[in-house]
Amino acid sequence: MKTPNNKPIVLITAGPTREAIDPVRFISNHSSGKMGYAIAGAFLEKGFDVVLVSGPVNISLSHPGLTVIPVNSADEMYAACQPYFSIACVAVFAAAVADYKPAQVYSQKMKKSAYEFSLQMVKNVDIACEFGKIKRNDQLSIGFALETNDEEQNALKKLYTKNLDLIVLNSVQDKGATFGYDTNKITIINRDFQFQSFPLKNKAEVAKDIVAAAIKLYQQPEKPAQA
Ligand code: CTP
């Protein structure tokens, strides 16, 4: 798939999502967006055009081949990806999407009253999983698995349930990896159960490893069997 300037497109989700409770409050997580933005940079360096659908982050990246679409919630992120998924050759789901959102968004600031307060939450759309259902054989998708335990087993489950081609595993047990750090330590797993483990590296270098793995797989004459 190519853009009007004849470059292949990569769709990337990055950063956290914010799920509104009322006009002044939300539920979110500690994702900095650094990994997703670094992957965008690495694909741009390789000559791809990138559409980066980003939750709120403190990073600015500009490049003639880059389109950044800022979003807040998971629903917004999913909607923003829709026009681009079918024209992308690679989709990278690097966002830390909130799994749940408040069942009801209050239109006015909630006032405190009772001693206890509970919030009903409903499941958010699983963006990687939804696009996994419509992914074509000429497209690649890459996801992330951030795990605290049973890392490989959980990552493999995500690889298959979301119909991904590669999953990037990182464990919160690894020092210097995950949220907020400038470094990461990853294992890339493919659908043939091949594990490629890397040492702790700067996120820019990690991004290059991920992009190299994606390009290698994309250039393979026969892509692995799809779910
Ligand atoms: N993901 C997504 N949409 C969601 C949840 C996750 O696109 N609503 C993507 C993430 O961007 C990541 C992968 O799915 O690439 C795995 O995300 P993760 O949060 O590790 O897994 P979950 O599926 O949310 O499962 P759990 O929280 O139970 O580990």
GROMACS .gro file of C-alpha atoms and ligand atoms in nm:
model
  256
    1MET     CA    1   0.000   0.000   0.000
    2LYS     CA    2   0.132   0.345  -0.089
    3THR     CA    3   0.051   0.707  -0.009
    4PRO     CA    4  -0.003   0.963  -0.287
    5ASN     CA    5   0.373   1.027  -0.277
    6ASN     CA    6   0.418   0.656  -0.335
    7LYS     CA    7   0.555   0.562   0.004
    8PRO     CA    8   0.423   0.273   0.209
    9ILE     CA    9   0.221   0.374   0.518
   10VAL     CA   10   0.272   0.256   0.872
   11LEU     CA   11  -0.005   0.312   1.127
   12ILE     CA   12   0.110   0.343   1.489
   13THR     CA   13  -0.086   0.391   1.810
   14ALA     CA   14   0.109   0.542   2.099
   15GLY     CA   15   0.078   0.682   2.449
   16PRO     CA   16  -0.192   0.640   2.709
   17THR     CA   17  -0.565   0.690   2.669
   18ARG     CA   18  -0.772   0.908   2.898
   19GLU     CA   19  -1.118   0.791   2.992
   20ALA     CA   20  -1.336   1.075   3.114
   21ILE     CA   21  -1.528   1.057   3.441
   22ASP     CA   22  -1.661   1.413   3.427
   23PRO     CA   23  -1.541   1.737   3.260
   24VAL     CA   24  -1.240   1.768   3.494
   25ARG     CA   25  -1.145   1.408   3.577
   26PHE     CA   26  -1.025   1.104   3.391
   27ILE     CA   27  -0.873   0.758   3.434
   28SER     CA   28  -0.541   0.694   3.262
   29ASN     CA   29  -0.202   0.525   3.305
   30HIS     CA   30   0.170   0.609   3.315
   31SER     CA   31   0.253   0.548   2.948
   32SER     CA   32   0.493   0.816   2.822
   33GLY     CA   33   0.449   0.733   2.452
   34LYS     CA   34   0.829   0.719   2.410
   35MET     CA   35   0.834   0.369   2.261
   36GLY     CA   36   0.562   0.441   2.002
   37TYR     CA   37   0.724   0.769   1.899
   38ALA     CA   38   1.065   0.602   1.871
   39ILE     CA   39   0.912   0.337   1.642
   40ALA     CA   40   0.758   0.614   1.432
   41GLY     CA   41   1.102   0.775   1.402
   42ALA     CA   42   1.264   0.447   1.301
   43PHE     CA   43   1.005   0.378   1.027
   44LEU     CA   44   1.041   0.737   0.897
   45GLU     CA   45   1.419   0.689   0.879
   46LYS     CA   46   1.357   0.381   0.665
   47GLY     CA   47   1.151   0.587   0.417
   48PHE     CA   48   0.798   0.494   0.526
   49ASP     CA   49   0.518   0.744   0.579
   50VAL     CA   50   0.378   0.721   0.931
   51VAL     CA   51   0.035   0.795   1.072
   52LEU     CA   52   0.077   0.824   1.448
   53VAL     CA   53  -0.247   0.815   1.648
   54SER     CA   54  -0.136   0.940   1.984
   55GLY     CA   55  -0.284   0.973   2.329
   56PRO     CA   56  -0.174   1.275   2.538
   57VAL     CA   57   0.209   1.279   2.563
   58ASN     CA   58   0.487   1.532   2.612
   59ILE     CA   59   0.678   1.451   2.295
   60SER     CA   60   0.691   1.644   1.973
   61LEU     CA   61   0.805   1.484   1.652
   62SER     CA   62   0.791   1.641   1.311
   63HIS     CA   63   0.886   1.502   0.973
   64PRO     CA   64   0.744   1.556   0.623
   65GLY     CA   65   0.632   1.192   0.616
   66LEU     CA   66   0.459   1.206   0.954
   67THR     CA   67   0.091   1.271   1.033
   68VAL     CA   68   0.014   1.292   1.404
   69ILE     CA   69  -0.349   1.252   1.509
   70PRO     CA   70  -0.396   1.347   1.876
   71VAL     CA   71  -0.671   1.166   2.066
   72ASN     CA   72  -0.783   1.119   2.424
   73SER     CA   73  -0.998   0.812   2.473
   74ALA     CA   74  -0.977   0.455   2.340
   75ASP     CA   75  -1.293   0.516   2.136
   76GLU     CA   76  -1.131   0.822   1.976
   77MET     CA   77  -0.811   0.627   1.910
   78TYR     CA   78  -1.005   0.347   1.739
   79ALA     CA   79  -1.207   0.593   1.529
   80ALA     CA   80  -0.892   0.785   1.426
   81CYS     CA   81  -0.723   0.461   1.309
   82GLN     CA   82  -1.021   0.349   1.097
   83PRO     CA   83  -0.948   0.544   0.777
   84TYR     CA   84  -0.582   0.438   0.780
   85PHE     CA   85  -0.574   0.071   0.874
   86SER     CA   86  -0.680  -0.056   0.533
   87ILE     CA   87  -0.417   0.154   0.353
   88ALA     CA   88  -0.135   0.066   0.593
   89CYS     CA   89   0.117  -0.208   0.518
   90VAL     CA   90   0.217  -0.231   0.883
   91ALA     CA   91   0.021  -0.145   1.199
   92VAL     CA   92   0.200  -0.113   1.531
   93PHE     CA   93  -0.019  -0.109   1.841
   94ALA     CA   94   0.211   0.055   2.094
   95ALA     CA   95  -0.053   0.248   2.289
   96ALA     CA   96  -0.133   0.167   2.650
   97VAL     CA   97  -0.507   0.164   2.594
   98ALA     CA   98  -0.719   0.173   2.910
   99ASP     CA   99  -0.898  -0.160   2.937
  100TYR     CA  100  -1.205  -0.002   3.094
  101LYS     CA  101  -1.390   0.329   3.080
  102PRO     CA  102  -1.653   0.475   3.313
  103ALA     CA  103  -1.997   0.344   3.218
  104GLN     CA  104  -2.131   0.697   3.241
  105VAL     CA  105  -1.957   1.030   3.177
  106TYR     CA  106  -2.105   1.299   3.400
  107SER     CA  107  -2.176   1.621   3.211
  108GLN     CA  108  -2.106   1.832   3.519
  109LYS     CA  109  -1.829   1.811   3.777
  110MET     CA  110  -1.923   1.548   4.033
  111LYS     CA  111  -1.959   1.679   4.385
  112LYS     CA  112  -1.843   1.478   4.682
  113SER     CA  113  -2.117   1.358   4.911
  114ALA     CA  114  -2.106   1.009   5.059
  115TYR     CA  115  -1.803   0.865   5.242
  116GLU     CA  116  -1.773   0.588   4.986
  117PHE     CA  117  -1.797   0.618   4.613
  118SER     CA  118  -1.781   0.353   4.345
  119LEU     CA  119  -1.755   0.393   3.973
  120GLN     CA  120  -1.904   0.147   3.730
  121MET     CA  121  -1.667   0.065   3.445
  122VAL     CA  122  -1.729  -0.102   3.111
  123LYS     CA  123  -1.481  -0.268   2.875
  124ASN     CA  124  -1.316  -0.053   2.613
  125VAL     CA  125  -1.278  -0.154   2.250
  126ASP     CA  126  -0.968  -0.369   2.192
  127ILE     CA  127  -0.817  -0.180   1.898
  128ALA     CA  128  -0.552  -0.438   1.804
  129CYS     CA  129  -0.807  -0.719   1.826
  130GLU     CA  130  -1.069  -0.539   1.612
  131PHE     CA  131  -0.817  -0.466   1.336
  132GLY     CA  132  -0.685  -0.822   1.370
  133LYS     CA  133  -1.028  -0.942   1.251
  134ILE     CA  134  -1.002  -0.753   0.923
  135LYS     CA  135  -0.627  -0.775   0.860
  136ARG     CA  136  -0.535  -0.890   0.511
  137ASN     CA  137  -0.251  -1.124   0.415
  138ASP     CA  138  -0.051  -0.834   0.271
  139GLN     CA  139  -0.055  -0.651   0.605
  140LEU     CA  140   0.154  -0.698   0.917
  141SER     CA  141   0.050  -0.611   1.269
  142ILE     CA  142   0.268  -0.578   1.574
  143GLY     CA  143   0.156  -0.556   1.934
  144PHE     CA  144   0.312  -0.517   2.275
  145ALA     CA  145   0.272  -0.724   2.588
  146LEU     CA  146   0.372  -0.567   2.916
  147GLU     CA  147   0.360  -0.841   3.175
  148THR     CA  148   0.439  -0.895   3.540
  149ASN     CA  149   0.416  -1.277   3.542
  150ASP     CA  150   0.385  -1.576   3.305
  151GLU     CA  151   0.533  -1.337   3.049
  152GLU     CA  152   0.583  -1.569   2.750
  153GLN     CA  153   0.253  -1.750   2.795
  154ASN     CA  154   0.059  -1.421   2.820
  155ALA     CA  155   0.242  -1.272   2.522
  156LEU     CA  156   0.168  -1.575   2.304
  157LYS     CA  157  -0.199  -1.561   2.401
  158LYS     CA  158  -0.212  -1.197   2.287
  159LEU     CA  159  -0.025  -1.278   1.964
  160TYR     CA  160  -0.297  -1.525   1.867
  161THR     CA  161  -0.612  -1.364   2.010
  162LYS     CA  162  -0.527  -1.030   1.843
  163ASN     CA  163  -0.410  -1.200   1.521
  164LEU     CA  164  -0.072  -1.024   1.539
  165ASP     CA  165   0.235  -1.121   1.335
  166LEU     CA  166   0.485  -1.013   1.599
  167ILE     CA  167   0.453  -0.937   1.966
  168VAL     CA  168   0.704  -0.733   2.161
  169LEU     CA  169   0.727  -0.859   2.516
  170ASN     CA  170   0.857  -0.656   2.803
  171SER     CA  171   0.840  -0.742   3.167
  172VAL     CA  172   0.795  -0.495   3.447
  173GLN     CA  173   1.044  -0.713   3.636
  174ASP     CA  174   1.322  -0.587   3.407
  175LYS     CA  175   1.493  -0.286   3.559
  176GLY     CA  176   1.507   0.011   3.321
  177ALA     CA  177   1.230  -0.123   3.102
  178THR     CA  178   0.868  -0.007   3.052
  179PHE     CA  179   0.684   0.313   3.143
  180GLY     CA  180   0.874   0.638   3.166
  181TYR     CA  181   1.224   0.501   3.112
  182ASP     CA  182   1.438   0.597   2.812
  183THR     CA  183   1.548   0.234   2.788
  184ASN     CA  184   1.367  -0.090   2.725
  185LYS     CA  185   1.446  -0.461   2.721
  186ILE     CA  186   1.241  -0.663   2.479
  187THR     CA  187   1.183  -1.006   2.332
  188ILE     CA  188   1.021  -1.022   1.988
  189ILE     CA  189   0.809  -1.331   1.930
  190ASN     CA  190   0.674  -1.443   1.594
  191ARG     CA  191   0.400  -1.687   1.497
  192ASP     CA  192   0.655  -1.965   1.449
  193PHE     CA  193   0.736  -1.944   1.823
  194GLN     CA  194   1.074  -1.791   1.748
  195PHE     CA  195   1.196  -1.572   2.032
  196GLN     CA  196   1.449  -1.296   1.971
  197SER     CA  197   1.574  -1.144   2.297
  198PHE     CA  198   1.765  -0.817   2.312
  199PRO     CA  199   1.968  -0.658   2.592
  200LEU     CA  200   1.861  -0.336   2.767
  201LYS     CA  201   1.891  -0.058   2.510
  202ASN     CA  202   1.794   0.302   2.447
  203LYS     CA  203   1.434   0.318   2.314
  204ALA     CA  204   1.560   0.458   1.980
  205GLU     CA  205   1.776   0.147   1.938
  206VAL     CA  206   1.494  -0.081   2.052
  207ALA     CA  207   1.271   0.082   1.791
  208LYS     CA  208   1.529   0.005   1.520
  209ASP     CA  209   1.529  -0.362   1.626
  210ILE     CA  210   1.149  -0.375   1.605
  211VAL     CA  211   1.144  -0.204   1.265
  212ALA     CA  212   1.418  -0.437   1.135
  213ALA     CA  213   1.213  -0.741   1.248
  214ALA     CA  214   0.900  -0.598   1.082
  215ILE     CA  215   1.077  -0.525   0.754
  216LYS     CA  216   1.240  -0.869   0.750
  217LEU     CA  217   0.904  -1.037   0.798
  218TYR     CA  218   0.730  -0.808   0.548
  219GLN     CA  219   0.986  -0.892   0.283
  220GLN     CA  220   0.949  -1.266   0.339
  221PRO     CA  221   0.804  -1.421   0.021
  222GLU     CA  222   0.544  -1.609   0.224
  223LYS     CA  223   0.396  -1.455   0.533
  224PRO     CA  224   0.321  -1.684   0.829
  225ALA     CA  225  -0.024  -1.845   0.833
  226GLN     CA  226  -0.295  -1.618   0.970
  227ALA     CA  227  -0.553  -1.707   1.232
  228CTP     N1  228  -0.446  -0.301   2.290
  228CTP     C1  229  -0.534  -0.231   2.211
  228CTP     N2  230  -0.656  -0.197   2.260
  228CTP     C2  231  -0.691  -0.229   2.387
  228CTP     C3  232  -0.600  -0.299   2.470
  228CTP     C4  233  -0.477  -0.333   2.419
  228CTP     O1  234  -0.502  -0.202   2.094
  228CTP     N3  235  -0.810  -0.193   2.433
  228CTP     C5  236  -0.316  -0.343   2.234
  228CTP     C6  237  -0.197  -0.274   2.296
  228CTP     O2  238  -0.163  -0.157   2.224
  228CTP     C7  239  -0.089  -0.382   2.287
  228CTP     C8  240  -0.167  -0.511   2.300
  228CTP     O3  241  -0.301  -0.480   2.262
  228CTP     O4  242  -0.027  -0.385   2.163
  228CTP     C9  243  -0.164  -0.573   2.436
  228CTP     O5  244  -0.205  -0.479   2.531
  228CTP     P1  245  -0.206  -0.514   2.686
  228CTP     O6  246  -0.258  -0.396   2.762
  228CTP     O7  247  -0.072  -0.573   2.725
  228CTP     O8  248  -0.307  -0.635   2.690
  228CTP     P2  249  -0.460  -0.648   2.709
  228CTP     O9  250  -0.516  -0.709   2.585
  228CTP    O10  251  -0.520  -0.519   2.752
  228CTP    O11  252  -0.469  -0.758   2.823
  228CTP     P3  253  -0.439  -0.750   2.980
  228CTP    O12  254  -0.455  -0.604   3.020
  228CTP    O13  255  -0.543  -0.839   3.038
  228CTP    O14  256  -0.299  -0.802   2.999
   0.00000   0.00000   0.00000
